[in-house]
Structure formats: structure tokens, C-alpha cells
Amino acid sequence: MTTAAALEALASPDAADPAWIWRSGELVPWDRATVHVNAVGHASVAAVFEGVKAYLAADGERLLVFRLEEHLRRLLDSARLCRLTLPYTTDQLRAAVVELLTANDYRQDAYLRPWAFPGGVIREQMVPAGTVCEVLVDSWPFSSALETGRGCRAAVSSWLRVGEASMPPRAKAFSNYHNGRLAMMEARENGHDWPVMLNERHKVSEGAGACIALVRDGVVTTPSLSSGVLPGVTRDTALTLLRDLDLPVEEREVDRSELHLADEIFFMGTAWEILPVTTIDGLTVGDGTPGPLTRRLSQAYGRVVRGLDERYAHWLTEVKLP
Ligand SMILES: Cc1ncc(COP(=O)(O)O)c(C=O)c1O
């Protein structure tokens, strides 16, 4: 599968709508999960979300939700940063995810989107602090593109990543994505697949929907969490796996020119998984194919998410297929 196909599959218009969506405490039939049209503007400005994946276990009998605890924690962190009130506990949201996956009866990898938006029709221009949110969990099938040999062309964007001085980059808020969207459109217009954004200090930050790392002389370097990045769960997973493989890892400020001199570059994200970068700003990275360390990491990641590596079983929430 090509990169574009793999990523478009996440939003595939022909993926059948699921039977159920979880909304505010119960499963609701898909086509009855509606809101008043007047709620839309505020819902989209002040909403936070997560992207989580459930992989079909190697035995085909279970779905394994990958690092659900960390994603739910980040959802609550995002709500706090945006001063929204979520009326559900982590335990309730975990149960919602399991209930939804079971009801929709997926027998393949599934993508989950827990999200929260201010409930009701809000007339104030600014959504007030503390507004109580409706919480939803949506889901749809996807196909993993791990180890398909895919790669992508990336380029540094003229758009800077939002920073602490404007909006908290640590929040996974829909409004932050206008930033990544502008950068993505620019990249596409210029013949690349994905942007890399620099931060307010003009150091490397991240992609439009994934963190980034480079490899030079066997050392993996990724921008530190104060570089304007979303604290990525995949980033944390990759760093853990690399350290456990005894490979040297650095988290620090990264210059754009370091990307140009890298032996390998890869994006890391729930949706993108481990995505090799084959060109950066028009320069070929390595020999233009996924490098050895990126492939090794990708293989390790694939084993972990499918439940084939016992050492990381604590990262998996098991959902037995009926
Ligand atoms: C802006 C941004 N950065 C990084 C990531 C990677 O985060 P994670 O690995 O938790 O999916 C995402 C994806 O959610 C993202 O949207």
C-alpha cells in the first residue's frame, strides 16, 4: 500500500459506517448521533480529541487497543488545557471503548476517535471556561501500513507550529489542526507529501499529525517535548523500544540542517505508525528507501501492537471478539 493510500484509508469514504457510536454514556445508532446545526461552530472551535488504534491480535481472536490509558490521559490533559469539563472518568471511557468495539464487531484493525465538544447551543462568542462537554467515541476500520515499504516526501513548511505563546501545542485540540492543515496544503502544492513544522525558535518541531525523528551515525534524535510537539504516544513508544534495543536516543532541540544531513528520518504517530521519510526539502534521505534502523523499529512496533512481544503486554487493552 502506498503512503497516500494508507493515510487516506484512515478517512476512507467507502469504509462502511459503523452500527454504533458511543455518546455520553450509551451506545447510539450511528445515524441518530446528531446535534443542532447551531452547535457546530462552537463544537468545532472548542473540542478536543484522541486518535487510538485497536489492532487485531496475531491469533485473530482479540482486538488489542494500543496504549489506551495514555491516550485517555492525554484527552483529559487536553480538556484541562482548554478548560473544558469532561463528565467521565478514565474508567468509564475505557469501558466505553471496549463496549463500542464489541458492539461494532470489528474483525480487523480499527481506529478509535474519543472526542469531546461543548454540549448544547452556546450563544456566547467565547465558549466559557468549565463548559461541560458531550463525549463521544467514534470508530472505523483501517489497514495498517507497517512494513509495506512505503515512504513519504517531506518538506519544511513556511508555517510555524503553534507555540506556547499562542495556543498550547500539548493540547490535542481540533483548533490546533488548522495550523497543520495550512502546512499540509502548502506541502502538497509544492509536490511533497507532508510538512515538517519549525517552532517559534525556528527549531524542528513535528509534522502535521506525527512527531519526527532523525538518525545520524546510529543515534536517533527527536525534538524535545518543549519544541512545540504534541507529547506523542508513538514517540514515547518508539523511544522506549529503541532504548530497550540498546540504541542511543537523544531528545533535544533539532536544527533544520540536521534533517538535511540525516541518514534516516521517520515520522511517528498513531495514524502514521512509523513512516519513513525518503526526501526532505527535495534532498534524498539515505538511499531513498526506508533505512535499516527505521525498518528495525517498524518491525518491533508491529510485533508489539499485535501482542507478539510479552514485554509490552501492559500497553494492550484486550477486547475479546464475540
Ligand atoms: C500534531 C500531532 N503530533 C503528533 C501526533 C502523534 O501522536 P500519537 O503518537 O500519540 O498519535 C499526532 C497524532 O495524534 C498529532 O496530531
Short mmCIF file of C-alpha atoms and ligand atoms in Angstrom, two decimals:
data_model
loop_
_atom_site.label_atom_id
_atom_site.label_comp_id
_atom_site.label_asym_id
_atom_site.label_seq_id
_atom_site.Cartn_x
_atom_site.Cartn_y
_atom_site.Cartn_z
CA MET A 1 0.00 0.00 0.00
CA THR A 2 1.33 3.47 -0.83
CA THR A 3 1.70 6.11 1.83
CA ALA A 4 -1.09 8.15 0.39
CA ALA A 5 -3.40 5.13 0.22
CA ALA A 6 -2.56 4.09 3.77
CA LEU A 7 -3.23 7.52 5.16
CA GLU A 8 -6.30 8.14 3.05
CA ALA A 9 -7.63 4.77 4.29
CA LEU A 10 -7.94 6.37 7.69
CA ALA A 11 -10.58 8.68 6.32
CA SER A 12 -11.82 6.30 3.69
CA PRO A 13 -15.20 7.47 2.44
CA ASP A 14 -16.10 3.93 1.42
CA ALA A 15 -15.40 2.45 4.85
CA ALA A 16 -18.85 1.30 5.93
CA ASP A 17 -20.34 3.40 8.71
CA PRO A 18 -20.24 1.52 11.99
CA ALA A 19 -23.52 0.42 13.54
CA TRP A 20 -22.84 2.21 16.81
CA ILE A 21 -21.19 5.25 18.25
CA TRP A 22 -20.71 5.78 22.00
CA ARG A 23 -22.24 9.05 23.11
CA SER A 24 -22.49 10.44 26.61
CA GLY A 25 -22.82 7.16 28.43
CA GLU A 26 -24.54 4.90 25.93
CA LEU A 27 -24.30 3.30 22.54
CA VAL A 28 -26.33 5.23 19.97
CA PRO A 29 -27.19 4.05 16.43
CA TRP A 30 -24.85 5.82 14.01
CA ASP A 31 -27.47 7.87 12.16
CA ARG A 32 -29.12 9.11 15.34
CA ALA A 33 -25.95 10.73 16.69
CA THR A 34 -26.84 14.27 15.63
CA VAL A 35 -26.58 17.79 17.07
CA HIS A 36 -28.42 21.00 16.29
CA VAL A 37 -26.81 22.87 13.40
CA ASN A 38 -26.25 25.89 15.67
CA ALA A 39 -23.99 23.84 17.89
CA VAL A 40 -21.48 23.19 15.12
CA GLY A 41 -19.33 26.34 15.22
CA HIS A 42 -18.57 26.24 18.90
CA ALA A 43 -18.28 22.50 18.91
CA SER A 44 -15.51 22.68 16.38
CA VAL A 45 -13.60 25.60 17.92
CA ALA A 46 -13.53 24.20 21.43
CA ALA A 47 -13.23 20.47 21.03
CA VAL A 48 -10.52 18.03 21.97
CA PHE A 49 -9.90 14.55 20.72
CA GLU A 50 -7.76 11.44 20.60
CA GLY A 51 -6.73 9.00 17.91
CA VAL A 52 -6.26 5.45 19.14
CA LYS A 53 -5.74 2.18 17.31
CA ALA A 54 -7.01 -1.29 18.08
CA TYR A 55 -5.02 -3.97 16.27
CA LEU A 56 -6.28 -7.44 15.53
CA ALA A 57 -4.13 -9.80 17.60
CA ALA A 58 -1.93 -12.26 15.73
CA ASP A 59 -4.33 -15.08 16.84
CA GLY A 60 -7.27 -13.24 15.16
CA GLU A 61 -9.40 -13.68 18.28
CA ARG A 62 -8.89 -10.40 20.08
CA LEU A 63 -8.56 -6.72 19.41
CA LEU A 64 -5.71 -5.07 21.25
CA VAL A 65 -6.24 -1.39 21.96
CA PHE A 66 -2.81 0.17 21.94
CA ARG A 67 -1.85 2.34 24.93
CA LEU A 68 -5.43 3.31 25.71
CA GLU A 69 -4.50 4.57 29.20
CA GLU A 70 -2.00 7.05 27.77
CA HIS A 71 -4.46 8.28 25.15
CA LEU A 72 -7.23 8.78 27.71
CA ARG A 73 -4.85 10.59 29.98
CA ARG A 74 -3.90 12.92 27.14
CA LEU A 75 -7.61 13.51 26.38
CA LEU A 76 -8.10 14.66 29.97
CA ASP A 77 -4.92 16.77 29.76
CA SER A 78 -6.19 18.40 26.55
CA ALA A 79 -9.54 19.14 28.19
CA ARG A 80 -7.78 20.72 31.14
CA LEU A 81 -5.56 22.86 28.90
CA CYS A 82 -8.67 24.03 27.03
CA ARG A 83 -10.61 24.44 30.27
CA LEU A 84 -13.36 22.03 29.35
CA THR A 85 -15.16 19.73 31.75
CA LEU A 86 -15.45 16.07 30.80
CA PRO A 87 -18.09 14.36 32.92
CA TYR A 88 -16.50 10.89 32.61
CA THR A 89 -13.68 9.16 34.39
CA THR A 90 -10.90 7.27 32.69
CA ASP A 91 -12.52 4.02 33.88
CA GLN A 92 -15.81 4.97 32.24
CA LEU A 93 -14.09 5.95 28.99
CA ARG A 94 -12.06 2.74 28.92
CA ALA A 95 -15.28 0.77 29.39
CA ALA A 96 -16.89 2.82 26.59
CA VAL A 97 -14.10 1.89 24.17
CA VAL A 98 -14.42 -1.81 24.98
CA GLU A 99 -18.23 -1.68 24.73
CA LEU A 100 -18.09 0.10 21.37
CA LEU A 101 -15.51 -2.22 19.81
CA THR A 102 -17.53 -5.23 20.92
CA ALA A 103 -20.81 -3.79 19.60
CA ASN A 104 -19.33 -2.87 16.22
CA ASP A 105 -17.90 -6.37 15.99
CA TYR A 106 -14.69 -5.43 14.16
CA ARG A 107 -12.69 -8.38 12.91
CA GLN A 108 -9.91 -6.22 11.63
CA ASP A 109 -7.80 -3.29 12.80
CA ALA A 110 -9.93 -0.38 13.95
CA TYR A 111 -9.26 3.30 14.54
CA LEU A 112 -10.93 4.98 17.52
CA ARG A 113 -11.67 8.62 17.98
CA PRO A 114 -12.73 9.58 21.51
CA TRP A 115 -13.62 13.27 21.48
CA ALA A 116 -15.39 15.93 23.46
CA PHE A 117 -17.21 19.09 22.47
CA PRO A 118 -19.11 21.74 24.41
CA GLY A 119 -22.65 20.45 24.85
CA GLY A 120 -25.73 22.31 23.64
CA VAL A 121 -26.08 25.52 21.65
CA ILE A 122 -23.72 28.18 23.01
CA ARG A 123 -24.63 31.80 22.32
CA GLU A 124 -21.59 33.47 23.88
CA GLN A 125 -18.86 34.39 21.45
CA MET A 126 -16.27 32.57 23.55
CA VAL A 127 -17.02 29.15 24.98
CA PRO A 128 -16.89 29.78 28.76
CA ALA A 129 -14.27 28.06 30.87
CA GLY A 130 -15.55 24.92 32.53
CA THR A 131 -18.24 24.21 29.91
CA VAL A 132 -19.45 20.66 30.28
CA CYS A 133 -18.76 18.58 27.19
CA GLU A 134 -20.54 15.83 25.41
CA VAL A 135 -18.15 12.94 24.96
CA LEU A 136 -18.18 10.57 22.02
CA VAL A 137 -16.23 7.58 20.90
CA ASP A 138 -16.27 7.01 17.16
CA SER A 139 -14.58 4.14 15.34
CA TRP A 140 -13.91 2.86 11.86
CA PRO A 141 -11.81 0.15 10.20
CA PHE A 142 -8.34 0.82 8.88
CA SER A 143 -5.49 -1.15 7.35
CA SER A 144 -2.08 -0.97 8.93
CA ALA A 145 0.65 0.13 6.54
CA LEU A 146 3.51 -1.02 8.76
CA GLU A 147 6.27 -2.72 6.86
CA THR A 148 4.80 -2.14 3.44
CA GLY A 149 7.96 -0.42 2.31
CA ARG A 150 6.10 2.86 1.98
CA GLY A 151 7.85 6.19 2.40
CA CYS A 152 6.95 9.83 2.08
CA ARG A 153 8.41 13.07 0.80
CA ALA A 154 8.56 15.77 3.45
CA ALA A 155 9.42 19.45 3.38
CA VAL A 156 9.84 22.15 5.99
CA SER A 157 6.84 24.45 5.98
CA SER A 158 6.78 28.23 5.96
CA TRP A 159 4.06 27.93 8.62
CA LEU A 160 5.48 27.75 12.14
CA ARG A 161 4.00 25.28 14.60
CA VAL A 162 1.69 26.94 17.15
CA GLY A 163 3.66 27.60 20.31
CA GLU A 164 3.16 28.22 23.99
CA ALA A 165 2.83 31.94 23.26
CA SER A 166 -0.27 31.38 21.13
CA MET A 167 -2.01 28.05 21.80
CA PRO A 168 -0.76 25.13 23.88
CA PRO A 169 0.79 22.67 21.41
CA ARG A 170 0.44 19.93 24.05
CA ALA A 171 -3.34 20.01 23.63
CA LYS A 172 -4.86 17.73 21.04
CA ALA A 173 -7.49 20.33 20.18
CA PHE A 174 -9.23 20.46 16.82
CA SER A 175 -8.45 24.17 16.52
CA ASN A 176 -4.70 23.44 16.60
CA TYR A 177 -5.16 21.43 13.43
CA HIS A 178 -5.80 24.47 11.31
CA ASN A 179 -2.06 25.06 11.73
CA GLY A 180 -1.11 21.60 10.46
CA ARG A 181 -3.71 21.82 7.71
CA LEU A 182 -2.20 25.02 6.29
CA ALA A 183 1.23 23.41 6.36
CA MET A 184 -0.07 20.24 4.73
CA MET A 185 -1.75 22.12 1.88
CA GLU A 186 1.45 24.05 1.26
CA ALA A 187 3.47 20.81 1.17
CA ARG A 188 1.05 19.24 -1.33
CA GLU A 189 1.02 22.36 -3.53
CA ASN A 190 4.80 22.09 -3.70
CA GLY A 191 4.82 18.42 -4.64
CA HIS A 192 5.63 16.89 -1.23
CA ASP A 193 3.51 14.55 0.88
CA TRP A 194 3.85 16.02 4.38
CA PRO A 195 5.17 19.14 6.06
CA VAL A 196 7.64 19.43 8.90
CA MET A 197 6.97 22.47 11.04
CA LEU A 198 9.55 24.57 12.82
CA ASN A 199 8.68 26.16 16.15
CA GLU A 200 8.82 29.80 17.29
CA ARG A 201 12.59 29.45 17.81
CA HIS A 202 12.91 28.06 14.28
CA LYS A 203 13.94 24.66 15.58
CA VAL A 204 12.34 21.47 14.27
CA SER A 205 9.01 20.72 15.90
CA GLU A 206 6.89 17.99 14.27
CA GLY A 207 4.76 17.00 11.31
CA ALA A 208 1.09 17.87 10.78
CA GLY A 209 -0.08 14.73 12.56
CA ALA A 210 3.02 13.00 13.83
CA CYS A 211 6.27 13.54 15.68
CA ILE A 212 9.57 13.27 13.83
CA ALA A 213 13.00 11.74 14.47
CA LEU A 214 16.25 11.53 12.55
CA VAL A 215 19.11 9.06 12.59
CA ARG A 216 22.74 10.04 12.11
CA ASP A 217 25.68 7.74 12.79
CA GLY A 218 23.38 5.31 14.59
CA VAL A 219 21.99 7.90 17.06
CA VAL A 220 18.26 8.62 17.00
CA THR A 221 17.41 12.25 17.73
CA THR A 222 13.96 13.70 18.22
CA PRO A 223 12.86 17.22 19.20
CA SER A 224 12.33 17.56 22.95
CA LEU A 225 8.81 17.91 24.33
CA SER A 226 9.41 21.65 24.73
CA SER A 227 9.92 22.03 20.99
CA GLY A 228 6.20 22.62 20.39
CA VAL A 229 5.26 18.99 19.90
CA LEU A 230 2.21 17.05 20.92
CA PRO A 231 3.50 14.54 23.50
CA GLY A 232 3.08 11.64 21.12
CA VAL A 233 2.24 8.19 22.41
CA THR A 234 4.02 6.69 19.39
CA ARG A 235 7.02 8.92 20.06
CA ASP A 236 7.16 7.56 23.60
CA THR A 237 6.70 4.01 22.31
CA ALA A 238 9.49 4.41 19.75
CA LEU A 239 11.90 5.89 22.30
CA THR A 240 11.16 3.05 24.72
CA LEU A 241 11.64 0.37 22.06
CA LEU A 242 14.87 1.96 20.82
CA ARG A 243 16.29 2.24 24.34
CA ASP A 244 15.30 -1.37 25.02
CA LEU A 245 17.20 -2.32 21.84
CA ASP A 246 20.24 -0.54 23.36
CA LEU A 247 20.22 2.08 20.62
CA PRO A 248 21.30 5.60 21.58
CA VAL A 249 18.46 8.13 21.71
CA GLU A 250 18.54 11.90 22.21
CA GLU A 251 15.70 14.32 22.95
CA ARG A 252 16.84 17.87 22.33
CA GLU A 253 16.43 20.93 20.12
CA VAL A 254 16.98 19.98 16.48
CA ASP A 255 18.09 22.26 13.62
CA ARG A 256 16.59 22.08 10.14
CA SER A 257 20.03 21.40 8.65
CA GLU A 258 20.31 18.28 10.82
CA LEU A 259 17.38 16.91 8.85
CA HIS A 260 19.32 17.63 5.66
CA LEU A 261 22.33 15.65 6.92
CA ALA A 262 20.39 12.73 8.38
CA ASP A 263 20.98 9.12 7.33
CA GLU A 264 17.33 8.31 8.08
CA ILE A 265 14.22 10.25 9.06
CA PHE A 266 10.86 8.92 10.19
CA PHE A 267 7.52 10.22 11.44
CA MET A 268 5.87 8.63 14.48
CA GLY A 269 2.13 8.75 15.12
CA THR A 270 -0.84 6.56 15.89
CA ALA A 271 -2.29 7.07 12.42
CA TRP A 272 1.03 7.14 10.56
CA GLU A 273 2.67 4.45 12.70
CA ILE A 274 6.39 4.52 11.81
CA LEU A 275 6.51 6.35 8.49
CA PRO A 276 9.89 6.63 6.73
CA VAL A 277 10.78 9.91 5.05
CA THR A 278 12.52 9.39 1.72
CA THR A 279 13.12 13.01 0.71
CA ILE A 280 13.40 16.14 2.83
CA ASP A 281 13.23 19.55 1.17
CA GLY A 282 13.95 17.76 -2.11
CA LEU A 283 17.12 16.03 -0.80
CA THR A 284 17.16 12.24 -0.87
CA VAL A 285 17.42 10.75 2.61
CA GLY A 286 19.96 7.87 2.67
CA ASP A 287 19.45 5.85 -0.50
CA GLY A 288 15.83 6.97 -0.83
CA THR A 289 14.35 3.83 0.73
CA PRO A 290 13.44 3.16 4.40
CA GLY A 291 16.72 2.89 6.33
CA PRO A 292 17.83 -0.11 8.44
CA LEU A 293 17.11 1.43 11.83
CA THR A 294 13.69 2.68 10.74
CA ARG A 295 12.85 -0.79 9.44
CA ARG A 296 14.04 -2.41 12.66
CA LEU A 297 11.90 -0.04 14.72
CA SER A 298 8.92 -0.58 12.45
CA GLN A 299 9.22 -4.36 12.85
CA ALA A 300 9.49 -4.08 16.63
CA TYR A 301 6.46 -1.77 16.70
CA GLY A 302 4.46 -4.20 14.55
CA ARG A 303 5.19 -7.06 16.93
CA VAL A 304 4.23 -5.02 19.98
CA VAL A 305 0.87 -3.79 18.65
CA ARG A 306 -0.13 -7.33 17.59
CA GLY A 307 0.64 -8.73 21.03
CA LEU A 308 3.70 -10.70 19.91
CA ASP A 309 6.08 -9.19 22.44
CA GLU A 310 5.19 -10.13 26.00
CA ARG A 311 7.41 -7.42 27.45
CA TYR A 312 4.93 -4.78 26.37
CA ALA A 313 1.69 -6.63 27.15
CA HIS A 314 0.87 -3.91 29.71
CA TRP A 315 0.37 -1.47 26.79
CA LEU A 316 -2.53 -3.51 25.40
CA THR A 317 -6.18 -3.46 26.42
CA GLU A 318 -7.70 -6.69 25.27
CA VAL A 319 -11.16 -6.87 23.73
CA LYS A 320 -12.35 -10.44 23.13
CA LEU A 321 -14.20 -10.83 19.85
CA PRO A 322 -17.65 -12.36 20.36
C1 LIG B 1 0.03 17.18 15.76
C2 LIG B 1 0.35 15.78 16.14
N1 LIG B 1 1.57 15.48 16.59
C3 LIG B 1 1.90 14.24 16.97
C4 LIG B 1 1.00 13.21 16.89
C5 LIG B 1 1.39 11.83 17.30
O1 LIG B 1 0.78 11.49 18.48
P1 LIG B 1 0.42 9.97 18.81
O2 LIG B 1 1.64 9.19 18.58
O3 LIG B 1 0.01 9.99 20.23
O4 LIG B 1 -0.67 9.58 17.89
C6 LIG B 1 -0.29 13.47 16.42
C7 LIG B 1 -1.28 12.42 16.35
O5 LIG B 1 -2.14 12.34 17.14
C8 LIG B 1 -0.63 14.78 16.04
O6 LIG B 1 -1.83 15.05 15.57
#
